[in-house]
Tab-separated table of C-alpha atoms in Angstrom:
chain	number	residue	atom	x	y	z
A	1	UNK	CA	-12.345	25.731	9.458
A	2	UNK	CA	-12.641	28.843	11.893
A	3	UNK	CA	-14.289	31.241	9.353
A	4	UNK	CA	-17.214	28.779	8.988
A	5	UNK	CA	-17.534	28.991	13.087
A	6	UNK	CA	-20.901	30.418	13.814
A	7	UNK	CA	-21.424	30.895	17.357
A	8	UNK	CA	-25.349	30.626	18.234
A	9	UNK	CA	-26.520	33.758	20.223
A	10	UNK	CA	-25.156	34.344	23.247
A	11	UNK	CA	-24.594	30.944	24.399
A	12	UNK	CA	-21.041	29.852	25.080
A	13	UNK	CA	-19.900	27.290	22.464
A	14	UNK	CA	-19.190	23.844	24.173
A	15	UNK	CA	-16.713	20.940	22.513
A	16	UNK	CA	-19.446	18.870	21.449
A	17	UNK	CA	-22.129	21.603	20.527
A	18	UNK	CA	-21.996	21.483	17.028
A	19	UNK	CA	-20.819	24.060	15.055
A	20	UNK	CA	-16.939	23.752	15.759
A	21	UNK	CA	-14.969	20.583	15.208
A	22	UNK	CA	-13.937	18.597	18.239
A	23	UNK	CA	-11.037	16.595	16.030
A	24	UNK	CA	-9.938	20.077	14.554
A	25	UNK	CA	-10.217	17.858	11.110
A	26	UNK	CA	-13.568	19.222	8.635
A	27	UNK	CA	-16.070	16.726	8.400
A	28	UNK	CA	-14.619	15.314	4.938
A	29	UNK	CA	-11.643	14.763	5.892
A	30	UNK	CA	-12.694	13.264	9.084
A	31	UNK	CA	-15.370	10.782	6.931
A	32	UNK	CA	-11.926	10.288	4.363
A	33	UNK	CA	-10.016	8.715	7.663
A	34	UNK	CA	-13.220	6.659	8.671
A	35	UNK	CA	-13.606	5.490	5.202
A	36	UNK	CA	-9.686	4.465	5.515
A	37	UNK	CA	-10.284	2.638	8.493
A	38	UNK	CA	-12.888	0.548	6.980
A	39	UNK	CA	-10.715	-0.036	3.752
A	40	UNK	CA	-7.775	-1.213	6.076
A	41	UNK	CA	-10.122	-4.087	7.653
A	42	UNK	CA	-10.722	-5.218	3.927
A	43	UNK	CA	-7.129	-5.587	3.040
A	44	UNK	CA	-6.062	-6.824	6.532
A	45	UNK	CA	-8.806	-9.385	6.026
A	46	UNK	CA	-7.175	-10.440	2.650
A	47	UNK	CA	-3.572	-10.499	3.835
A	48	UNK	CA	-4.626	-12.288	6.914
A	49	UNK	CA	-6.223	-15.041	5.069
A	50	UNK	CA	-3.349	-15.307	2.732
A	51	UNK	CA	-1.015	-16.067	6.345
A	52	UNK	CA	-3.902	-18.364	6.994
A	53	UNK	CA	-3.554	-20.682	4.232
A	54	UNK	CA	0.085	-20.046	4.144
A	55	UNK	CA	0.207	-21.478	8.064
A	56	UNK	CA	-1.949	-24.318	6.707
A	57	UNK	CA	0.033	-25.644	3.856
A	58	UNK	CA	3.607	-27.131	3.948
A	59	UNK	CA	6.098	-24.468	3.652
A	60	UNK	CA	9.488	-25.355	1.040
A	61	UNK	CA	12.113	-26.593	3.654
A	62	UNK	CA	15.056	-27.086	1.457
A	63	UNK	CA	18.244	-24.797	0.369
A	64	UNK	CA	16.514	-22.099	-1.925
A	65	UNK	CA	19.156	-22.684	-4.471
A	66	UNK	CA	17.670	-26.383	-5.051
A	67	UNK	CA	14.165	-24.868	-5.150
A	68	UNK	CA	12.053	-26.197	-7.827
A	69	UNK	CA	8.328	-25.376	-8.534
A	70	UNK	CA	5.859	-27.901	-6.887
A	71	UNK	CA	1.948	-27.786	-5.639
A	72	UNK	CA	3.063	-30.005	-2.787
A	73	UNK	CA	4.716	-26.848	-0.617
A	74	UNK	CA	4.481	-22.997	-0.644
A	75	UNK	CA	6.587	-21.506	-3.214
A	76	UNK	CA	9.311	-18.702	-2.420
A	77	UNK	CA	8.270	-15.497	-3.563
A	78	UNK	CA	11.436	-14.594	-4.696
A	79	UNK	CA	11.578	-17.615	-7.588
A	80	UNK	CA	8.532	-16.607	-8.397
A	81	UNK	CA	8.643	-12.748	-9.065
A	82	UNK	CA	12.229	-12.975	-11.287
A	83	UNK	CA	11.701	-11.533	-14.200
A	84	UNK	CA	12.108	-7.885	-15.652
A	85	UNK	CA	10.381	-6.456	-18.786
A	86	UNK	CA	12.786	-6.561	-22.030
A	87	UNK	CA	15.309	-9.100	-20.108
A	88	UNK	CA	13.778	-12.150	-20.885
A	89	UNK	CA	15.323	-15.257	-19.501
A	90	UNK	CA	17.373	-13.167	-17.137
A	91	UNK	CA	16.984	-14.108	-13.340
A	92	UNK	CA	16.696	-10.944	-11.107
A	93	UNK	CA	14.408	-11.618	-8.344
A	94	UNK	CA	12.197	-9.004	-6.969
A	95	UNK	CA	14.114	-6.531	-8.857
A	96	UNK	CA	10.857	-5.516	-10.872
A	97	UNK	CA	8.875	-5.216	-7.901
A	98	UNK	CA	11.189	-3.038	-6.092
A	99	UNK	CA	10.788	-0.611	-8.888
A	100	UNK	CA	7.293	-0.618	-8.573
A	101	UNK	CA	7.485	0.038	-4.699
A	102	UNK	CA	9.843	3.028	-5.513
A	103	UNK	CA	7.355	4.422	-8.086
A	104	UNK	CA	4.649	4.615	-5.368
A	105	UNK	CA	6.762	6.065	-3.222
A	106	UNK	CA	7.683	8.710	-5.213
A	107	UNK	CA	4.190	9.483	-6.027
A	108	UNK	CA	3.036	9.488	-2.540
A	109	UNK	CA	5.993	12.200	-2.132
A	110	UNK	CA	4.643	14.688	-5.395
A	111	UNK	CA	1.154	13.944	-3.926
A	112	UNK	CA	2.269	15.513	-0.345
A	113	UNK	CA	3.950	18.498	-2.011
A	114	UNK	CA	0.482	19.109	-3.983
A	115	UNK	CA	-1.058	18.942	-0.518
A	116	UNK	CA	1.727	21.413	0.983
A	117	UNK	CA	1.454	23.833	-1.929
A	118	UNK	CA	-2.271	23.621	-1.270
A	119	UNK	CA	-1.860	24.987	1.739
A	120	UNK	CA	-0.020	28.013	0.504
A	121	UNK	CA	-2.580	28.370	-2.534
A	122	UNK	CA	-0.164	27.554	-4.933
A	123	UNK	CA	-2.114	26.833	-7.984
A	124	UNK	CA	0.636	26.335	-10.399
A	125	UNK	CA	3.046	24.215	-7.915
A	126	UNK	CA	-0.345	21.721	-7.233
A	127	UNK	CA	-0.877	21.319	-10.429
A	128	UNK	CA	2.828	20.222	-11.373
A	129	UNK	CA	2.923	17.908	-8.578
A	130	UNK	CA	-0.491	16.295	-9.116
A	131	UNK	CA	0.264	15.471	-12.780
A	132	UNK	CA	3.540	13.889	-11.350
A	133	UNK	CA	1.144	12.040	-9.201
A	134	UNK	CA	-0.822	11.047	-12.052
A	135	UNK	CA	1.964	9.969	-14.245
A	136	UNK	CA	3.324	7.584	-11.500
A	137	UNK	CA	-0.098	6.019	-10.751
A	138	UNK	CA	-0.176	5.260	-14.249
A	139	UNK	CA	3.389	4.083	-14.453
A	140	UNK	CA	2.428	1.571	-11.511
A	141	UNK	CA	-0.679	0.237	-13.273
A	142	UNK	CA	1.167	-0.473	-16.041
A	143	UNK	CA	3.911	-2.222	-14.415
A	144	UNK	CA	1.368	-4.127	-12.803
A	145	UNK	CA	-0.185	-5.128	-16.063
A	146	UNK	CA	2.946	-6.421	-17.626
A	147	UNK	CA	3.543	-8.544	-13.788
A	148	UNK	CA	-0.130	-9.826	-14.226
A	149	UNK	CA	0.458	-10.593	-18.028
A	150	UNK	CA	3.834	-12.315	-17.114
A	151	UNK	CA	2.688	-14.457	-14.241
A	152	UNK	CA	-0.577	-15.482	-16.162
A	153	UNK	CA	1.501	-16.383	-19.368
A	154	UNK	CA	4.035	-18.191	-17.347
A	155	UNK	CA	7.784	-19.388	-17.976
A	156	UNK	CA	9.440	-21.129	-20.884
A	157	UNK	CA	9.085	-24.490	-19.348
A	158	UNK	CA	6.471	-24.602	-17.339
A	159	UNK	CA	6.240	-27.065	-14.450
A	160	UNK	CA	5.282	-30.745	-14.489
A	161	UNK	CA	2.556	-31.204	-11.891
A	162	UNK	CA	0.203	-33.990	-11.003
A	163	UNK	CA	-2.970	-32.289	-10.690
A	164	UNK	CA	-6.657	-33.525	-10.198
A	165	UNK	CA	-8.768	-33.289	-13.700
A	166	UNK	CA	-12.198	-34.401	-14.294
A	167	UNK	CA	-11.913	-36.464	-11.299
A	168	UNK	CA	-8.541	-38.169	-11.853
A	169	UNK	CA	-4.928	-37.191	-10.908
A	170	UNK	CA	-2.764	-36.683	-14.280
A	171	UNK	CA	0.302	-35.651	-14.669
A	172	UNK	CA	1.323	-32.613	-16.876
A	173	UNK	CA	3.200	-29.481	-17.789
A	174	UNK	CA	1.260	-26.148	-16.457
A	175	UNK	CA	2.412	-23.326	-18.062
A	176	UNK	CA	1.092	-19.854	-16.313
A	177	UNK	CA	-1.516	-19.282	-13.544
A	178	UNK	CA	-5.062	-18.804	-13.610
A	179	UNK	CA	-7.630	-19.591	-10.701
A	180	UNK	CA	-7.545	-23.387	-10.789
A	181	UNK	CA	-4.051	-24.366	-11.425
A	182	UNK	CA	-0.598	-22.782	-11.531
A	183	UNK	CA	3.155	-23.411	-12.371
A	184	UNK	CA	4.436	-21.644	-9.265
A	185	UNK	CA	2.449	-23.598	-6.441
A	186	UNK	CA	-0.849	-24.628	-4.681
A	187	UNK	CA	-3.903	-22.957	-6.349
A	188	UNK	CA	-4.457	-20.901	-3.480
A	189	UNK	CA	-1.224	-19.148	-4.467
A	190	UNK	CA	-1.840	-17.677	-7.557
A	191	UNK	CA	-5.574	-17.240	-6.306
A	192	UNK	CA	-4.102	-15.009	-3.444
A	193	UNK	CA	-1.898	-12.950	-6.004
A	194	UNK	CA	-4.618	-12.288	-8.275
A	195	UNK	CA	-7.173	-11.018	-5.183
A	196	UNK	CA	-4.657	-8.937	-3.374
A	197	UNK	CA	-2.553	-7.350	-5.650
A	198	UNK	CA	-5.808	-7.047	-7.984
A	199	UNK	CA	-8.006	-5.373	-5.115
A	200	UNK	CA	-4.838	-3.158	-4.767
A	201	UNK	CA	-4.555	-2.291	-8.322
A	202	UNK	CA	-8.217	-1.317	-8.296
A	203	UNK	CA	-7.512	1.172	-5.479
A	204	UNK	CA	-4.557	2.500	-7.369
A	205	UNK	CA	-6.612	3.098	-10.390
A	206	UNK	CA	-9.621	4.850	-8.483
A	207	UNK	CA	-7.038	6.966	-7.113
A	208	UNK	CA	-5.673	8.070	-10.272
A	209	UNK	CA	-9.191	8.770	-11.421
A	210	UNK	CA	-9.951	10.926	-8.524
A	211	UNK	CA	-6.366	12.541	-8.806
A	212	UNK	CA	-7.485	13.354	-12.589
A	213	UNK	CA	-10.757	14.998	-11.496
A	214	UNK	CA	-9.155	17.001	-8.769
A	215	UNK	CA	-6.645	18.194	-10.902
A	216	UNK	CA	-9.325	19.290	-13.488
A	217	UNK	CA	-10.512	21.371	-10.438
A	218	UNK	CA	-7.391	22.749	-9.383
A	219	UNK	CA	-6.441	23.609	-12.976
A	220	UNK	CA	-10.142	25.326	-13.185
A	221	UNK	CA	-9.645	27.282	-10.372
A	222	UNK	CA	-12.442	26.288	-8.589
A	223	UNK	CA	-10.239	25.938	-5.044
A	224	UNK	CA	-9.140	29.156	-5.747
A	225	UNK	CA	-12.742	30.377	-5.946
A	226	UNK	CA	-13.444	28.480	-2.605
A	227	UNK	CA	-10.620	29.611	-0.897
A	228	UNK	CA	-9.524	26.222	0.244
A	229	UNK	CA	-7.363	23.128	-1.329
A	230	UNK	CA	-8.683	20.755	1.171
A	231	UNK	CA	-9.855	18.742	-1.282
A	232	UNK	CA	-6.490	18.025	-2.634
A	233	UNK	CA	-5.745	17.012	1.138
A	234	UNK	CA	-8.734	14.437	1.133
A	235	UNK	CA	-7.589	12.840	-2.198
A	236	UNK	CA	-4.033	12.911	-0.788
A	237	UNK	CA	-5.129	10.590	1.986
A	238	UNK	CA	-6.635	8.292	-0.134
A	239	UNK	CA	-3.301	8.155	-2.108
A	240	UNK	CA	-1.197	7.810	0.699
A	241	UNK	CA	-3.120	4.710	1.699
A	242	UNK	CA	-2.770	2.695	-1.164
A	243	UNK	CA	0.869	3.266	-0.641
A	244	UNK	CA	0.734	2.041	2.748
A	245	UNK	CA	-1.451	-0.934	1.734
A	246	UNK	CA	1.496	-1.627	-0.937
A	247	UNK	CA	4.086	-1.559	1.813
A	248	UNK	CA	2.079	-4.017	3.490
A	249	UNK	CA	1.788	-6.215	0.232
A	250	UNK	CA	5.368	-5.980	-0.302
A	251	UNK	CA	6.473	-7.238	2.787
A	252	UNK	CA	3.750	-10.268	3.036
A	253	UNK	CA	3.582	-11.268	-0.582
A	254	UNK	CA	6.860	-10.569	-1.764
A	255	UNK	CA	9.647	-10.436	1.148
A	256	UNK	CA	8.206	-12.873	3.613
B	1	UNK	CA	-5.715	25.105	12.464
B	2	UNK	CA	-7.213	27.208	10.296
B	3	UNK	CA	-4.603	30.059	10.770
B	4	UNK	CA	-1.808	27.734	10.544
B	5	UNK	CA	-2.989	26.316	7.042
B	6	UNK	CA	-3.458	29.464	5.506
B	7	UNK	CA	-0.065	31.014	5.286
B	8	UNK	CA	-0.214	33.631	2.395
B	9	UNK	CA	1.769	32.852	-0.732
B	10	UNK	CA	3.665	35.896	-1.367
B	11	UNK	CA	5.913	34.585	1.655
B	12	UNK	CA	8.582	32.622	-0.448
B	13	UNK	CA	10.113	30.515	2.600
B	14	UNK	CA	6.414	29.581	3.390
B	15	UNK	CA	6.258	25.836	3.830
B	16	UNK	CA	9.899	25.406	3.446
B	17	UNK	CA	10.031	23.143	6.874
B	18	UNK	CA	6.890	20.973	6.050
B	19	UNK	CA	8.786	20.296	2.605
B	20	UNK	CA	12.059	19.437	4.073
B	21	UNK	CA	10.211	17.014	6.744
B	22	UNK	CA	8.369	15.630	3.187
B	23	UNK	CA	11.852	14.887	1.601
B	24	UNK	CA	13.323	13.379	4.877
B	25	UNK	CA	10.425	10.614	5.001
B	26	UNK	CA	11.163	10.067	1.581
B	27	UNK	CA	14.726	9.325	2.199
B	28	UNK	CA	13.787	7.300	5.249
B	29	UNK	CA	10.796	5.098	3.261
B	30	UNK	CA	13.603	4.618	0.363
B	31	UNK	CA	16.597	3.516	2.518
B	32	UNK	CA	14.188	1.171	4.515
B	33	UNK	CA	13.036	-0.288	1.256
B	34	UNK	CA	16.563	-0.735	0.095
B	35	UNK	CA	17.564	-2.867	3.192
B	36	UNK	CA	14.501	-4.755	2.948
B	37	UNK	CA	15.921	-5.796	-0.814
B	38	UNK	CA	19.462	-5.984	0.997
B	39	UNK	CA	17.881	-8.282	4.009
B	40	UNK	CA	15.653	-10.505	1.580
B	41	UNK	CA	18.844	-11.898	-0.265
B	42	UNK	CA	21.188	-11.998	2.458
B	43	UNK	CA	19.703	-13.309	5.819
B	44	UNK	CA	18.472	-16.991	5.995
B	45	UNK	CA	14.371	-17.895	5.871
B	46	UNK	CA	13.494	-17.855	9.529
B	47	UNK	CA	11.784	-16.274	12.287
B	48	UNK	CA	14.284	-13.691	12.604
B	49	UNK	CA	14.147	-12.590	8.979
B	50	UNK	CA	10.127	-12.428	9.368
B	51	UNK	CA	10.787	-10.610	12.451
B	52	UNK	CA	12.818	-7.774	10.771
B	53	UNK	CA	10.497	-7.539	7.953
B	54	UNK	CA	7.660	-7.196	10.143
B	55	UNK	CA	9.581	-4.311	12.192
B	56	UNK	CA	10.533	-2.516	9.336
B	57	UNK	CA	6.961	-2.392	7.799
B	58	UNK	CA	5.731	-0.964	10.558
B	59	UNK	CA	8.229	1.710	10.925
B	60	UNK	CA	7.542	2.687	7.307
B	61	UNK	CA	3.819	2.400	7.939
B	62	UNK	CA	4.484	5.038	11.343
B	63	UNK	CA	6.395	7.585	8.379
B	64	UNK	CA	3.633	7.419	5.887
B	65	UNK	CA	0.459	7.317	8.431
B	66	UNK	CA	2.486	9.886	10.864
B	67	UNK	CA	3.929	12.353	8.131
B	68	UNK	CA	2.150	11.797	4.392
B	69	UNK	CA	-0.957	11.476	5.754
B	70	UNK	CA	-0.265	13.957	8.634
B	71	UNK	CA	-1.910	12.162	11.655
B	72	UNK	CA	1.121	12.587	13.819
B	73	UNK	CA	0.103	16.434	13.734
B	74	UNK	CA	-3.626	16.145	14.213
B	75	UNK	CA	-5.588	16.114	17.432
B	76	UNK	CA	-4.965	13.399	20.209
B	77	UNK	CA	-8.887	12.500	19.600
B	78	UNK	CA	-8.318	12.114	15.620
B	79	UNK	CA	-4.944	9.832	16.570
B	80	UNK	CA	-6.966	7.519	18.982
B	81	UNK	CA	-9.928	7.236	16.541
B	82	UNK	CA	-7.876	5.957	14.087
B	83	UNK	CA	-5.283	3.556	16.176
B	84	UNK	CA	-7.551	1.955	18.280
B	85	UNK	CA	-9.880	0.111	15.866
B	86	UNK	CA	-6.546	-1.495	14.667
B	87	UNK	CA	-6.771	-3.506	17.515
B	88	UNK	CA	-9.435	-5.488	15.645
B	89	UNK	CA	-6.884	-6.334	13.071
B	90	UNK	CA	-4.192	-7.657	15.743
B	91	UNK	CA	-6.751	-10.253	16.957
B	92	UNK	CA	-7.909	-11.202	13.514
B	93	UNK	CA	-3.902	-12.054	12.679
B	94	UNK	CA	-4.056	-13.746	16.363
B	95	UNK	CA	-7.114	-16.068	15.109
B	96	UNK	CA	-6.567	-16.948	12.058
B	97	UNK	CA	-2.730	-17.666	12.497
B	98	UNK	CA	-3.328	-20.294	15.279
B	99	UNK	CA	-6.222	-21.453	13.101
B	100	UNK	CA	-4.018	-22.061	10.215
B	101	UNK	CA	-1.519	-23.816	12.186
B	102	UNK	CA	-4.016	-26.126	13.511
B	103	UNK	CA	-5.230	-26.944	10.270
B	104	UNK	CA	-1.849	-27.801	9.278
B	105	UNK	CA	-1.503	-30.065	12.364
B	106	UNK	CA	-4.462	-31.626	11.390
B	107	UNK	CA	-3.768	-32.238	7.933
B	108	UNK	CA	0.118	-32.851	7.625
B	109	UNK	CA	1.363	-33.184	11.495
């Protein structure tokens, strides 16, 4: 911030001499950006590894309507994610994940509105929108918990599959999913589901915790005393990044 | 930058333009997601569908990073510092998808 800039003596300040912000962003904000870059690489690695696995495995080639689960080809996501809470047995492909996407986008909007109110030092509005963001985060986590439970528990009928067990090929009906076997497709499919959505869910969870912490500090007037609501902006960057990652997970895990 | 961000709170119209831009971005993201949903069930599986999805995802990413994360309005130095490292991701995608294809050819081809 300009108020913190000190011009050393009579020396004329130069761009990289220190004391000024060459990128017009504070140290903390800049470091949040660079942390997010490193996190981008982690998520990219996970998603690209998923792509690698998918490219090295046969794809389902028949009609979508005739699709049945098998561990011999990669499943069609819309056939796997077709359940919605309280509507047991109703085939609603991608509806629930669509709702989750909407919740996350909406919570991103309330976050950026909190940041905007922070620029005006409007404490009540910052509090209001941060609470909405926290609520959105918890709702998303609740949805994800249900989705995981459903994925692990599986469908009513399961899938008859030939799998390797104790060194022998055996035919058996598989229900739900774990890290070694699942009823939807090859083992790697469920593994990537757990790792990618799990890693993203962990980020949402830490984002909610950070939001609660910052909300508490807003509510107790710390940023009014400090004269700047920049911490809201920094936690906002993190929250939008979590939303951004979900946009990519939604496309590459649920749509393609 | 400091002056622009510290608008006095007693001005009722302060930040009105910014709030308008935020809601505009929200509607763009919502409509794009709804369109993706529509395409998922109307366009046949294939290269065209995947290409449409990837383009739409990049457009959504542009709006989230540019507007919500405010990167579009930062200095050029900051914008490039964030965007240039992404080149490594492009390389990773290319390398691993080619490799995956080679593995497929070796086992099932």
